[in-house]
Each structure stands twice: as C-alpha cells, then as structure tokens.
C-alpha cells in the first residue's frame, strides 16, 4: 500500500510570482446596515427621548446630526410653577418641541391661559403653510416647531375646543384632559389643520366629550385619489359620537395601532336637542377586521352597559392571535369573567382595567389581587380608577386599627408577577387610620419594592376620599421619612414614578430630597440619621424579629396568605419585615455609602399630581 502523502516534496524550479505585502492587500468589507442612513433613521424613530439624549447622540457625530431634530425641548407649566415665570416660559416657545400646560379658568389663572393662547396663535401664523405644500416636506419644514401639546384644565368654557385653541400646524401629538364640564370638539377640523397628527387623546372626567361632525377631513378624497392619514393612536374617554363616523375614519388610517374607546356615552348633542347614539362592539370589530389594520391595543366599553356571559367571551377574544393584552371595563369585572381570564393566565402579559371616575369601591379589588397572585407572566398592569384596597398587601396585619373593622376578612397574598415592568394602581384604605399612618405607607412601598423589583413604570394614585356603601374615608398619606417612601429606591430599573399625593404640609426638605444629589450631602445625611437613631419603635422591632415565637409564625401563614407556601425562605424573611420602621433605617444606611446611586434610570417624577418632570424639578416645586 502506498501513501502518497508521505512522499517527500521535490523543490519546484518554477519562478514564484511576486506578491505584494500583506499590509497592501485590500480585502472587500461587506457594508453594515447601520451605515445606511435610511435604516438608521428608521431605527432611531422607535427610540424614546431619554435614550436619544442620554446615549444615542453621544456615540458619534453622525448619530448626533441625525437625531438633533428628534430630541424635543420640553416646557412645563402647572399650578406648582411660580406665576412670574410664565412670560419667561412662553418666550422660549419658538424653540420648544413639547409643551405641557395645566391651567384653570377664572382670574388669575385665566390670564395665564390667555397668554398661552396668544403665544400659540403667533406660532400658528408663523408656520401657516399653503395647502399645496407636499406632506412629505412638512415634517422637515416644522422640525424646530411645537410638535407635542398636552393641556389639562379643571373646567372648560362652554363652546368648541377647536375654536378656543389655535393649533400649530406642526403638531404630531395632542392630548387634553378636562376635569369638569362638557366639551365640544371637531376632530375632522383638527386633522385638516394638523396634517401630521399621529396621536390624539381626549378625556373629559366628569361629563361628556361631544365629537361633532365628521371625523374625516374634507380634503381626504375618495377612491384612488384618497389620501391616507398618519394617525397611530386614538384614545377617547367619556366621548359621544356616531359610530359610522369612526368607521369612516378607520378606512383612511391604515397605520393606527392603538384604539381605546373608554366609557362611551350614549347621549349626543344635536343643536338644542339630545339624541341617542348606539354603539356595537361586534360591528366595530368586524369592520376593523375587514381593513388592513393591525391594532396592538384595543378597548371598547359603554358607560352603564352590563356584560353577560356571551359578552364576556367577546371581550376576552383578542382581535389578533398574537395579541397578549386584555383591556376591560372594571365595573364588569365579574367572577365569571375572571374565570375565563384565568384560562389565559399563561398568555396574558398586559392587563388594563378602566372604570368611571368616582370615589366608590367595588369587588374588583379582590378579583384583581387574586389574578396577580396567579399570573406569573404579567408584565404590564394598568388599572386606572379601579379601587385597590391596600389591606391586600398587609401580609402580617400590621396596619393599626383604632376601632373594629371588616378589613380582617380581606385575604392577603403575594403576587406571582415578579417580572412586572409597569404597575398603575389606585389605592384605598378602609380602617380608621387609612393611609395616613406611616405604617400603612411602609407596607405599600415595602411590598411593591420587594415583590416587583424590576419595575420601570410605577403610578400610585391615592384619592383624598373613598367610600363604601356605609362609610366615607379620608386619605392623606404620609410623605415623611418614617412613611417609607425611601423603600422604593430598591427599584433599580425605575424610569417613571407618579404618586398622586395631596400637597404635603408637614414634610421638610430632608424627608424627600435624598432623591437628588444635592440632598445626599453630609449635612442632610446627618439629619436623617438623627431621625432614626432615637426611635424607640426601631429597638422594639429589632427585639421582635429575634423572638422565636414570631419566627415560628412564618410557618403558620400558609393557609392565610396566597402563595406563601411557594416562597423560598429568603423571600419569606424579606417579606416578614414588611411595614417595619427598621427597614427604613436599613435603606438609609445603604444610601450613606459612597457607591450608592439613587434610581440611575429615573427621568420622570411627579409627587403631587402635576406633570412628570426631572427629579430635580420635582423636589424644587414641592418646596416653592
């Protein structure tokens, strides 16, 4: 057998060709998709302002030049901003991309509103364009103009909102909220005046939002000449309109992704008379499915319209087989519907509940709490105006009671959704102390920060008054250091924080300024340490934690607390300290270390019900 590969190679007498040095060889490099500006621009359009400003523009000069027009300069005006600053704020409107404004009617607040309207009218006249301007060029022309406008007001003058506000033509987003009084609005005229509008949220809290006339602009056209609108999000609350007008709008908005019709009202204003509108969810869904629309979020509910067994199946049936969210009317959250919802517990990642704006409580509190104790895959929970009793979180019944109450019958439990990213809750308290006692707020903040450590968006609304069928309760939660607000610093991924407390009256700057670097100086650290050092309650709690009888009780909670048996011993020990002042002291000691960083990703905060701002602006406005 011969092995050719063992043969000795003979030297070759052929002349080898000259090869250039390796450093001169040019190897073709495949172009990267990120080198194509059109692809980069598409990617950046999905990135939020905070990430653009914090990360993207710092990568290179190209990325900076491409995103300068996407970073919106924001101006905020509400009741917590000094009145003498209004002229200074409005003088910067020409270079502002986003304006958020809260104002009441009546002197002196009406004067500030009038100044805003004059400034918007000047902006409108400066940017008014002929209708012949191509739509694809408008976004470039208006890149340095006001593009997002959010208005909130307690009351509104009678009349048409469109006639009262001069809308700048560059608007891509318009949101407004009216607390009291009805409001008329011409949505079709708005779309005609603002051809780039992508987002519209209209909300009237205590009355009606009348959408008059056609929702489709007159110049849209028909057939092959029809012009499509860039609308992506439409949210209406307490609105009344004709359903045929909405269906006509959906035919010219193929990009729409969010459609929420919350608490629709049957009454409709037609001149001096009142007519009745009829709404059909089945007809609307059938119409949507016949169009080339892919909705990511959908809600449909009619005020005071009950849900029967067949209706429950309809509400829980997603429009798309890939949809993992459920958006429901809270007043119809019956045990039957929850049983059907439990069947999809391994699918549902987003749960949204809406209810009418009242201070009453319902049985939805227990049903929501139970579902969160069973659903491991929930990522987003938004339950606006659905009362949630904080006693569900009081695992060890530590909330003080000045008199006998029925709260002992409320079952507690540990939520299974430990990967939760978004949590919006309205908290109620039904005992003599309610949420005014610092122990109760320590329970709330301690529970949320322990059970849901990955939260990015936290919103807690605590109404000043709530009621049951027999009693009325007043709530004024504690913002003092002993109230445990500092426990939320455990949420390392938190980006947005909204807590609707009433304006604190007994809070010193030391109690909350740890949120910002200027409040973590040696002087403020010393003051906070002195508040905790001499507390007799902390010493009493430390002794109780070492008591064998108290430790033994941990094993007796299986039958009383949902999911307690499933928890690991480490989690049980963490939750055992729920509501103790000693936990606040421990967190403060961790904050005093040099490597502590408070909420590294947080950029939106509101602690008084106003607009969300930076932590520095929030603390400054609290003590103006």
Coordinates of C-alpha atoms in Angstrom, one line a residue:
X1 CA 0.0 0.0 0.0
X2 CA 1.3 3.4 -1.0
X3 CA 0.7 6.5 1.0
X4 CA 1.1 9.4 -1.4
X5 CA 1.0 12.0 1.4
X6 CA 4.3 10.5 2.8
X7 CA 6.2 11.3 -0.3
X8 CA 8.9 13.9 0.1
X9 CA 8.1 17.0 -1.9
X10 CA 10.6 18.0 -4.6
X11 CA 11.7 21.6 -4.8
X12 CA 10.0 23.4 -7.5
X13 CA 12.1 25.2 -10.1
X14 CA 9.2 27.3 -11.3
X15 CA 9.5 31.0 -10.5
X16 CA 7.1 32.1 -7.8
X17 CA 5.0 35.2 -8.7
X18 CA 5.7 38.4 -6.8
X19 CA 3.1 39.0 -4.2
X20 CA 2.5 42.4 -2.6
X21 CA 3.0 42.8 1.2
X22 CA 0.1 41.7 3.3
X23 CA -0.5 45.3 4.5
X24 CA -1.2 46.4 0.9
X25 CA -3.8 43.8 0.3
X26 CA -7.3 45.3 0.2
X27 CA -10.0 42.9 1.4
X28 CA -13.5 43.9 0.5
X29 CA -15.7 44.6 3.5
X30 CA -19.4 44.0 3.4
X31 CA -21.3 47.2 4.2
X32 CA -23.1 47.3 7.5
X33 CA -26.8 48.0 7.6
X34 CA -26.0 50.7 10.2
X35 CA -24.0 52.6 7.6
X36 CA -27.2 53.2 5.6
X37 CA -28.8 56.5 6.8
X38 CA -32.3 55.4 5.8
X39 CA -32.1 52.3 8.0
X40 CA -30.6 54.3 10.9
X41 CA -33.3 56.9 10.7
X42 CA -35.9 54.2 10.8
X43 CA -34.3 52.6 13.9
X44 CA -34.0 55.9 15.8
X45 CA -37.7 56.7 15.2
X46 CA -38.5 54.0 17.7
X47 CA -36.1 55.2 20.4
X48 CA -37.5 57.4 23.2
X49 CA -36.3 60.9 24.0
X50 CA -34.5 59.9 27.2
X51 CA -32.4 57.2 25.4
X52 CA -31.6 59.5 22.5
X53 CA -30.4 62.3 24.8
X54 CA -28.6 60.0 27.3
X55 CA -26.9 57.5 24.9
X56 CA -27.5 57.8 21.1
X57 CA -26.3 61.3 20.4
X58 CA -23.0 60.6 22.3
X59 CA -22.0 57.7 20.1
X60 CA -20.6 59.7 17.1
X61 CA -21.0 62.9 15.2
X62 CA -23.2 61.2 12.6
X63 CA -25.7 60.0 15.2
X64 CA -25.7 63.4 16.8
X65 CA -26.5 65.1 13.5
X66 CA -29.3 62.6 12.6
X67 CA -31.1 62.9 16.0
X68 CA -30.9 66.6 16.8
X69 CA -34.3 67.1 15.4
X70 CA -35.8 64.1 17.3
X71 CA -34.8 65.5 20.7
X72 CA -37.7 67.7 21.8
X73 CA -37.2 70.6 24.1
X74 CA -39.9 70.4 26.8
X75 CA -41.6 73.2 28.7
X76 CA -43.9 72.6 31.6
X77 CA -46.4 74.9 33.2
X78 CA -48.8 73.9 36.0
X79 CA -50.0 75.2 39.3
X80 CA -46.7 74.3 41.1
X81 CA -44.7 76.7 38.9
X82 CA -44.3 80.3 40.0
X83 CA -46.7 82.6 38.2
X84 CA -44.0 85.2 37.5
X85 CA -42.2 82.6 35.3
X86 CA -45.0 82.4 32.7
X87 CA -43.6 85.1 30.4
X88 CA -40.1 83.6 30.6
X89 CA -41.5 80.2 29.7
X90 CA -43.6 81.4 26.8
X91 CA -40.6 83.4 25.4
X92 CA -39.0 80.0 24.7
X93 CA -42.0 78.6 22.8
X94 CA -40.5 79.2 19.4
X95 CA -37.8 76.6 20.1
X96 CA -40.0 74.2 22.0
X97 CA -41.0 70.8 20.7
X98 CA -43.2 69.7 23.6
X99 CA -45.4 71.8 25.8
X100 CA -47.3 70.5 28.8
X101 CA -49.7 73.0 30.3
X102 CA -52.2 73.0 33.2
X103 CA -54.5 75.9 33.8
X104 CA -57.8 76.7 35.4
X105 CA -60.4 79.1 34.2
X106 CA -61.1 82.3 36.2
X107 CA -58.7 85.0 37.4
X108 CA -55.8 85.0 37.9
X109 CA -55.4 81.6 36.2
X110 CA -57.4 82.7 33.1
X111 CA -54.8 85.3 32.4
X112 CA -52.1 82.7 32.0
X113 CA -54.4 80.7 29.7
X114 CA -55.0 83.8 27.5
X115 CA -51.2 84.4 27.3
X116 CA -50.7 80.8 26.2
X117 CA -53.4 81.1 23.5
X118 CA -51.8 84.3 22.2
X119 CA -48.4 82.5 22.0
X120 CA -49.9 79.6 20.2
X121 CA -51.7 81.9 17.7
X122 CA -48.4 83.6 17.0
X123 CA -46.8 80.2 16.4
X124 CA -49.7 79.2 14.1
X125 CA -49.4 82.3 12.0
X126 CA -45.6 81.9 11.7
X127 CA -45.9 78.4 10.4
X128 CA -49.0 78.6 8.3
X129 CA -48.5 76.9 5.0
X130 CA -50.4 76.7 1.8
X131 CA -52.4 73.5 1.3
X132 CA -50.3 72.9 -1.8
X133 CA -47.2 72.1 0.3
X134 CA -46.4 68.3 -0.2
X135 CA -47.0 66.4 3.0
X136 CA -43.6 64.7 2.8
X137 CA -41.9 68.1 3.1
X138 CA -43.9 69.3 6.1
X139 CA -42.1 67.3 8.7
X140 CA -38.8 68.8 7.5
X141 CA -40.2 72.4 7.5
X142 CA -41.6 72.0 11.0
X143 CA -38.7 70.2 12.6
X144 CA -38.0 73.1 15.0
X145 CA -41.6 73.8 15.8
X146 CA -44.1 72.8 18.5
X147 CA -45.0 69.2 17.8
X148 CA -46.5 67.9 21.0
X149 CA -49.1 69.7 23.1
X150 CA -50.7 68.4 26.3
X151 CA -53.3 70.5 28.0
X152 CA -55.1 69.9 31.4
X153 CA -57.7 72.1 32.9
X154 CA -60.2 71.7 35.8
X155 CA -63.0 73.4 34.0
X156 CA -63.7 74.5 30.4
X157 CA -65.7 77.3 29.0
X158 CA -68.8 76.3 27.0
X159 CA -68.2 76.0 23.3
X160 CA -66.0 74.2 20.8
X161 CA -62.5 73.4 21.9
X162 CA -61.2 73.8 18.4
X163 CA -62.4 77.4 18.3
X164 CA -60.7 78.2 21.6
X165 CA -57.2 76.8 20.8
X166 CA -55.1 77.9 17.8
X167 CA -53.4 74.7 16.8
X168 CA -49.9 74.9 15.3
X169 CA -49.9 73.0 12.0
X170 CA -46.7 71.0 13.0
X171 CA -48.5 69.1 15.8
X172 CA -47.9 65.3 15.8
X173 CA -49.5 64.7 19.3
X174 CA -52.3 66.5 21.1
X175 CA -53.7 65.4 24.5
X176 CA -56.2 67.2 26.6
X177 CA -58.0 66.5 29.9
X178 CA -60.9 68.4 31.3
X179 CA -61.9 67.6 34.9
X180 CA -65.3 69.3 35.0
X181 CA -67.8 70.5 32.4
X182 CA -68.6 69.2 28.9
X183 CA -66.6 70.0 25.9
X184 CA -67.3 70.1 22.1
X185 CA -64.7 69.2 19.6
X186 CA -64.4 68.9 15.8
X187 CA -61.9 66.1 15.2
X188 CA -62.1 66.3 11.4
X189 CA -61.2 70.0 11.5
X190 CA -58.2 69.2 13.8
X191 CA -56.9 66.6 11.3
X192 CA -57.3 69.1 8.5
X193 CA -55.4 71.8 10.4
X194 CA -52.7 69.4 11.6
X195 CA -51.9 67.0 8.7
X196 CA -49.0 65.4 10.6
X197 CA -51.1 64.4 13.6
X198 CA -50.2 60.9 14.8
X199 CA -51.6 60.8 18.4
X200 CA -54.9 62.2 19.9
X201 CA -56.0 61.6 23.4
X202 CA -59.2 63.4 24.6
X203 CA -60.6 62.9 28.1
X204 CA -63.5 64.6 29.9
X205 CA -63.6 63.3 33.5
X206 CA -67.0 64.3 35.0
X207 CA -69.1 65.0 31.9
X208 CA -69.2 64.5 28.2
X209 CA -66.8 65.0 25.2
X210 CA -69.0 65.7 22.2
X211 CA -67.3 64.9 18.9
X212 CA -69.3 66.9 16.4
X213 CA -69.4 66.5 12.6
X214 CA -67.4 64.2 10.6
X215 CA -64.1 62.7 11.9
X216 CA -62.6 62.7 8.4
X217 CA -61.1 65.9 7.0
X218 CA -63.0 67.2 3.9
X219 CA -59.9 67.1 1.6
X220 CA -59.2 63.3 2.1
X221 CA -61.0 62.4 -1.1
X222 CA -62.3 59.1 -2.3
X223 CA -61.3 56.0 -4.3
X224 CA -57.8 56.0 -5.9
X225 CA -57.4 59.7 -5.1
X226 CA -58.0 59.1 -1.4
X227 CA -55.3 60.5 1.0
X228 CA -54.3 58.4 4.0
X229 CA -53.8 60.0 7.4
X230 CA -50.7 59.3 9.6
X231 CA -52.9 58.7 12.8
X232 CA -51.4 56.0 15.0
X233 CA -53.2 56.4 18.4
X234 CA -56.7 57.4 19.2
X235 CA -57.9 57.4 22.9
X236 CA -61.3 58.8 23.9
X237 CA -62.9 58.8 27.3
X238 CA -66.5 59.7 28.1
X239 CA -66.9 60.6 24.5
X240 CA -70.1 60.6 22.4
X241 CA -70.1 60.4 18.6
X242 CA -71.7 58.4 15.7
X243 CA -70.1 55.0 15.2
X244 CA -70.3 55.3 11.4
X245 CA -68.1 58.4 11.6
X246 CA -65.4 56.5 13.4
X247 CA -65.6 53.6 10.9
X248 CA -65.1 56.1 8.1
X249 CA -62.0 57.4 9.9
X250 CA -60.5 53.9 10.2
X251 CA -60.7 53.5 6.5
X252 CA -58.2 56.3 6.0
X253 CA -55.9 55.5 8.9
X254 CA -54.1 52.3 8.0
X255 CA -51.2 53.0 10.4
X256 CA -53.4 53.1 13.5
X257 CA -52.1 50.8 16.3
X258 CA -53.9 52.0 19.4
X259 CA -57.7 52.5 19.6
X260 CA -59.3 52.9 23.0
X261 CA -62.9 54.0 23.4
X262 CA -63.4 54.2 27.2
X263 CA -66.8 54.6 28.8
X264 CA -68.7 55.8 25.7
X265 CA -71.7 57.9 26.3
X266 CA -75.0 57.2 24.6
X267 CA -76.2 60.9 24.6
X268 CA -75.3 63.1 21.7
X269 CA -75.8 66.8 21.2
X270 CA -77.5 67.8 18.0
X271 CA -78.3 71.5 18.1
X272 CA -80.5 72.2 21.1
X273 CA -81.8 68.7 21.3
X274 CA -80.3 65.5 22.7
X275 CA -80.3 62.3 20.7
X276 CA -79.2 58.8 21.4
X277 CA -76.1 57.2 19.9
X278 CA -75.9 53.4 19.6
X279 CA -72.6 51.6 19.8
X280 CA -71.9 48.0 18.8
X281 CA -68.6 46.4 19.7
X282 CA -69.3 43.4 17.4
X283 CA -69.9 45.7 14.4
X284 CA -66.8 47.7 15.1
X285 CA -64.6 44.6 15.4
X286 CA -66.0 43.2 12.2
X287 CA -65.3 46.5 10.4
X288 CA -61.7 46.6 11.8
X289 CA -61.0 43.0 10.7
X290 CA -62.1 43.9 7.2
X291 CA -59.4 46.6 7.0
X292 CA -55.6 46.3 6.6
X293 CA -55.2 47.4 10.3
X294 CA -53.1 45.7 12.9
X295 CA -54.1 47.0 16.3
X296 CA -51.6 46.5 19.2
X297 CA -54.0 47.9 21.8
X298 CA -57.8 47.9 21.7
X299 CA -60.5 48.9 24.2
X300 CA -64.3 49.3 23.8
X301 CA -66.7 50.0 26.7
X302 CA -70.0 51.8 27.0
X303 CA -70.9 53.6 30.3
X304 CA -73.6 51.7 32.4
X305 CA -73.8 48.9 29.9
X306 CA -73.6 45.5 31.6
X307 CA -71.8 42.4 30.3
X308 CA -73.5 39.0 30.1
X309 CA -71.9 35.5 29.6
X310 CA -71.7 35.8 25.8
X311 CA -70.4 39.4 26.1
X312 CA -67.6 38.2 28.4
X313 CA -66.4 35.8 25.7
X314 CA -66.5 38.6 23.2
X315 CA -64.5 41.0 25.4
X316 CA -61.8 38.4 26.1
X317 CA -61.3 37.4 22.5
X318 CA -58.3 39.2 21.0
X319 CA -58.5 40.9 17.6
X320 CA -55.2 39.2 16.7
X321 CA -54.0 35.7 17.5
X322 CA -50.7 37.3 18.5
X323 CA -52.2 39.8 21.0
X324 CA -51.3 39.1 24.6
X325 CA -53.1 42.0 26.2
X326 CA -56.6 42.4 27.7
X327 CA -58.3 45.7 28.2
X328 CA -61.5 45.6 30.2
X329 CA -64.2 47.8 31.8
X330 CA -63.6 47.4 35.6
X331 CA -67.2 47.6 36.6
X332 CA -67.9 44.5 34.6
X333 CA -65.1 42.5 36.1
X334 CA -67.3 39.7 37.4
X335 CA -66.2 36.3 38.8
X336 CA -67.4 34.8 35.6
X337 CA -65.2 37.0 33.5
X338 CA -62.2 36.3 35.9
X339 CA -62.7 32.6 35.5
X340 CA -62.5 33.0 31.7
X341 CA -59.5 35.3 32.2
X342 CA -57.8 32.7 34.4
X343 CA -57.8 30.3 31.4
X344 CA -55.5 32.6 29.6
X345 CA -53.2 33.3 32.6
X346 CA -50.2 31.8 30.8
X347 CA -50.8 34.1 27.8
X348 CA -51.8 37.5 29.2
X349 CA -48.8 39.8 29.6
X350 CA -50.8 43.1 29.8
X351 CA -53.9 43.8 31.8
X352 CA -55.7 47.1 31.6
X353 CA -58.8 48.0 33.6
X354 CA -60.8 51.2 33.3
X355 CA -63.7 52.4 35.4
X356 CA -65.8 55.5 35.8
X357 CA -64.3 58.4 37.8
X358 CA -66.0 58.0 41.2
X359 CA -64.7 57.5 44.7
X360 CA -66.7 54.3 45.3
X361 CA -65.1 50.9 45.8
X362 CA -66.1 47.7 44.1
X363 CA -65.4 44.0 44.3
X364 CA -62.9 44.4 41.5
X365 CA -60.2 44.9 44.1
X366 CA -60.2 41.3 45.3
X367 CA -60.5 39.9 41.8
X368 CA -57.6 41.9 40.5
X369 CA -55.4 41.0 43.6
X370 CA -56.2 37.3 43.1
X371 CA -55.4 37.4 39.4
X372 CA -52.0 39.0 40.1
X373 CA -51.3 36.2 42.7
X374 CA -51.9 33.6 39.9
X375 CA -50.4 35.2 36.8
X376 CA -46.7 34.7 36.5
X377 CA -46.3 36.2 33.1
X378 CA -47.8 39.6 33.6
X379 CA -45.5 42.4 32.6
X380 CA -47.9 45.4 32.5
X381 CA -50.8 46.2 34.8
X382 CA -52.7 49.5 34.3
X383 CA -55.8 49.8 36.5
X384 CA -56.9 53.4 36.2
X385 CA -59.7 54.3 38.7
X386 CA -60.3 50.7 39.9
X387 CA -60.1 50.8 43.6
X388 CA -57.5 48.5 45.1
X389 CA -57.6 48.1 48.9
X390 CA -54.1 48.3 50.3
X391 CA -55.1 45.8 53.0
X392 CA -54.5 43.0 50.4
X393 CA -50.8 43.8 50.8
X394 CA -50.7 43.8 54.6
X395 CA -49.5 40.2 54.9
X396 CA -48.9 40.3 58.7
X397 CA -51.9 42.6 59.7
X398 CA -49.6 45.3 61.0
X399 CA -51.8 48.2 59.8
X400 CA -53.0 49.9 63.0
X401 CA -56.7 50.0 63.7
X402 CA -58.3 52.5 66.1
X403 CA -61.6 50.6 66.0
X404 CA -63.0 47.3 64.8
X405 CA -63.3 47.0 61.0
X406 CA -64.1 44.5 58.4
X407 CA -60.5 44.5 56.9
X408 CA -59.6 41.4 58.8
X409 CA -61.7 39.4 56.3
X410 CA -59.7 40.7 53.4
X411 CA -57.4 37.9 52.2
X412 CA -53.7 38.8 51.6
X413 CA -51.3 37.2 49.2
X414 CA -48.0 37.6 47.3
X415 CA -48.2 38.5 43.7
X416 CA -46.7 35.9 41.3
X417 CA -45.9 38.5 38.6
X418 CA -42.3 39.2 39.9
X419 CA -41.2 40.3 36.4
X420 CA -43.7 43.2 36.3
X421 CA -42.5 46.2 34.4
X422 CA -45.5 48.5 34.6
X423 CA -47.8 49.0 37.6
X424 CA -50.6 51.6 37.9
X425 CA -52.8 51.3 41.0
X426 CA -55.4 53.4 42.8
X427 CA -55.0 52.6 46.5
X428 CA -57.8 52.8 49.0
X429 CA -57.8 52.2 52.8
X430 CA -60.7 51.1 54.9
X431 CA -59.9 51.5 58.5
X432 CA -59.8 54.4 60.9
X433 CA -56.2 55.1 60.2
X434 CA -56.5 54.6 56.4
X435 CA -53.3 55.6 54.6
X436 CA -52.4 58.5 56.9
X437 CA -50.5 56.3 59.2
X438 CA -46.8 55.8 58.3
X439 CA -47.0 52.1 58.9
X440 CA -49.5 51.7 56.1
X441 CA -47.4 53.5 53.5
X442 CA -44.4 51.5 54.6
X443 CA -46.4 48.4 53.9
X444 CA -47.3 49.6 50.4
X445 CA -43.8 50.8 49.4
X446 CA -42.1 47.8 51.0
X447 CA -44.4 45.3 49.3
X448 CA -44.1 46.8 45.8
X449 CA -40.3 47.2 46.0
X450 CA -39.8 43.6 47.3
X451 CA -42.3 41.7 45.1
X452 CA -41.7 43.6 41.9
X453 CA -38.0 44.6 41.8
X454 CA -37.9 45.0 38.0
X455 CA -40.5 47.8 37.8
X456 CA -39.8 50.5 35.2
X457 CA -43.0 52.5 35.4
X458 CA -44.8 53.0 38.8
X459 CA -48.0 55.0 39.2
X460 CA -49.8 55.1 42.6
X461 CA -53.0 57.3 42.9
X462 CA -54.4 57.8 46.4
X463 CA -57.7 59.7 46.3
X464 CA -58.4 62.1 49.1
X465 CA -61.7 60.4 49.7
X466 CA -63.1 56.9 49.1
X467 CA -66.3 55.3 50.3
X468 CA -68.1 52.0 50.8
X469 CA -71.8 51.6 51.0
X470 CA -71.9 52.6 54.6
X471 CA -68.9 54.9 55.3
X472 CA -66.7 57.6 53.9
X473 CA -62.9 57.5 54.4
X474 CA -60.4 60.3 54.1
X475 CA -56.9 59.6 52.9
X476 CA -53.8 61.8 53.4
X477 CA -50.8 59.6 53.1
X478 CA -47.6 60.3 54.9
X479 CA -44.6 61.7 52.9
X480 CA -42.4 61.9 55.9
X481 CA -39.3 59.9 56.2
X482 CA -41.0 57.4 58.5
X483 CA -43.6 56.7 55.8
X484 CA -41.2 54.5 53.9
X485 CA -41.1 56.3 50.5
X486 CA -37.4 55.8 50.5
X487 CA -38.0 52.0 50.3
X488 CA -38.7 52.5 46.6
X489 CA -35.0 53.1 46.0
X490 CA -34.8 49.3 45.8
X491 CA -36.3 49.6 42.3
X492 CA -33.0 49.9 40.4
X493 CA -34.7 49.9 36.9
X494 CA -37.3 52.6 37.6
X495 CA -37.7 55.1 34.8
X496 CA -41.0 56.8 35.6
X497 CA -42.6 57.5 39.0
X498 CA -46.0 59.1 39.5
X499 CA -47.5 59.3 43.0
X500 CA -50.6 61.5 43.3
X501 CA -50.4 62.7 46.9
X502 CA -52.0 65.8 48.2
X503 CA -49.6 68.6 48.7
X504 CA -47.6 67.7 51.8
X505 CA -48.0 70.1 54.7
X506 CA -45.8 68.5 57.4
X507 CA -42.9 67.5 55.3
X508 CA -39.4 69.0 55.5
X509 CA -37.0 69.1 52.6
X510 CA -34.9 66.5 54.4
X511 CA -37.7 63.9 54.1
X512 CA -37.6 63.7 50.3
X513 CA -34.5 65.5 48.9
X514 CA -32.5 62.3 49.0
X515 CA -33.9 61.8 45.5
X516 CA -31.3 64.2 44.1
X517 CA -27.5 64.5 44.7
X518 CA -27.8 67.9 46.4
X519 CA -29.9 66.2 49.1
X520 CA -27.3 63.5 49.9
X521 CA -24.7 65.8 51.4
X522 CA -23.1 65.1 54.8
X523 CA -25.4 67.6 56.4
X524 CA -28.7 66.0 55.2
X525 CA -27.3 62.5 55.9
X526 CA -26.7 63.5 59.5
X527 CA -30.2 64.9 59.9
X528 CA -31.8 61.8 58.5
X529 CA -29.6 59.6 60.7
X530 CA -30.7 61.5 63.8
X531 CA -34.3 61.0 62.9
X532 CA -33.8 57.2 63.0
X533 CA -31.3 56.8 65.8
X534 CA -33.5 57.8 68.8
X535 CA -36.6 55.8 67.7
X536 CA -37.8 53.5 70.4
X537 CA -40.0 51.8 67.8
X538 CA -37.0 50.5 65.9
X539 CA -35.5 49.0 69.1
X540 CA -38.8 47.3 69.8
X541 CA -39.0 45.9 66.3
X542 CA -35.4 44.5 66.4
X543 CA -36.3 42.6 69.6
X544 CA -39.5 41.2 68.0
X545 CA -37.5 40.0 64.9
X546 CA -35.4 37.8 67.2
X547 CA -38.3 36.4 69.2
X548 CA -38.6 32.7 68.4
X549 CA -42.4 32.9 68.7
X550 CA -42.5 35.5 65.9
X551 CA -40.2 33.5 63.7
X552 CA -42.3 30.3 64.2
X553 CA -45.3 32.2 63.0
X554 CA -43.8 32.3 59.5
X555 CA -44.6 28.6 59.0
X556 CA -48.2 29.2 60.1
X557 CA -49.1 31.6 57.3
X558 CA -49.6 29.0 54.6
X559 CA -53.4 28.9 55.0
X560 CA -53.8 32.7 55.4
X561 CA -51.6 34.1 52.7
X562 CA -51.9 33.2 49.0
X563 CA -48.7 31.7 47.6
X564 CA -46.8 31.9 50.9
X565 CA -46.1 28.2 50.8
X566 CA -44.4 28.6 47.4
X567 CA -41.9 31.2 48.5
X568 CA -38.3 30.5 49.3
X569 CA -37.0 31.1 52.8
X570 CA -35.1 34.2 51.7
X571 CA -38.3 35.8 50.2
X572 CA -40.2 34.9 53.4
X573 CA -37.6 36.7 55.6
X574 CA -37.7 39.8 53.4
X575 CA -41.5 40.0 53.5
X576 CA -41.6 39.3 57.2
X577 CA -40.1 42.8 57.8
X578 CA -42.9 44.4 55.8
X579 CA -44.2 47.6 57.4
X580 CA -41.3 47.9 60.0
X581 CA -39.6 51.2 60.5
X582 CA -36.4 49.2 60.9
X583 CA -36.4 48.6 57.1
X584 CA -36.4 52.4 56.5
X585 CA -33.3 52.7 58.7
X586 CA -31.5 49.9 56.9
X587 CA -32.2 51.5 53.5
X588 CA -30.9 54.9 54.7
X589 CA -27.7 53.3 55.9
X590 CA -27.2 51.9 52.4
X591 CA -27.8 55.3 50.9
X592 CA -24.9 56.7 53.0
X593 CA -22.3 54.6 51.2
X594 CA -20.2 56.3 48.6
X595 CA -21.1 53.8 45.8
X596 CA -24.9 54.3 46.2
X597 CA -26.7 55.6 43.1
X598 CA -30.4 56.6 43.6
X599 CA -32.6 55.5 40.6
X600 CA -29.9 55.7 37.9
X601 CA -32.5 55.5 35.1
X602 CA -35.3 57.7 36.6
X603 CA -36.1 60.7 34.5
X604 CA -39.8 61.3 35.0
X605 CA -41.2 62.1 38.5
X606 CA -44.4 63.6 40.0
X607 CA -45.3 63.5 43.6
X608 CA -48.2 66.0 43.7
X609 CA -50.4 65.0 40.7
X610 CA -48.8 67.5 38.4
X611 CA -46.9 66.8 35.2
X612 CA -43.9 64.4 35.4
X613 CA -40.6 66.3 35.4
X614 CA -37.0 65.6 36.3
X615 CA -36.3 64.6 39.9
X616 CA -34.5 68.0 40.5
X617 CA -37.5 70.0 39.2
X618 CA -40.0 67.8 41.2
X619 CA -38.2 68.4 44.5
X620 CA -37.8 72.1 43.7
X621 CA -41.5 72.5 43.0
X622 CA -42.5 70.7 46.3
X623 CA -40.9 73.4 48.4
X624 CA -41.5 76.6 46.4

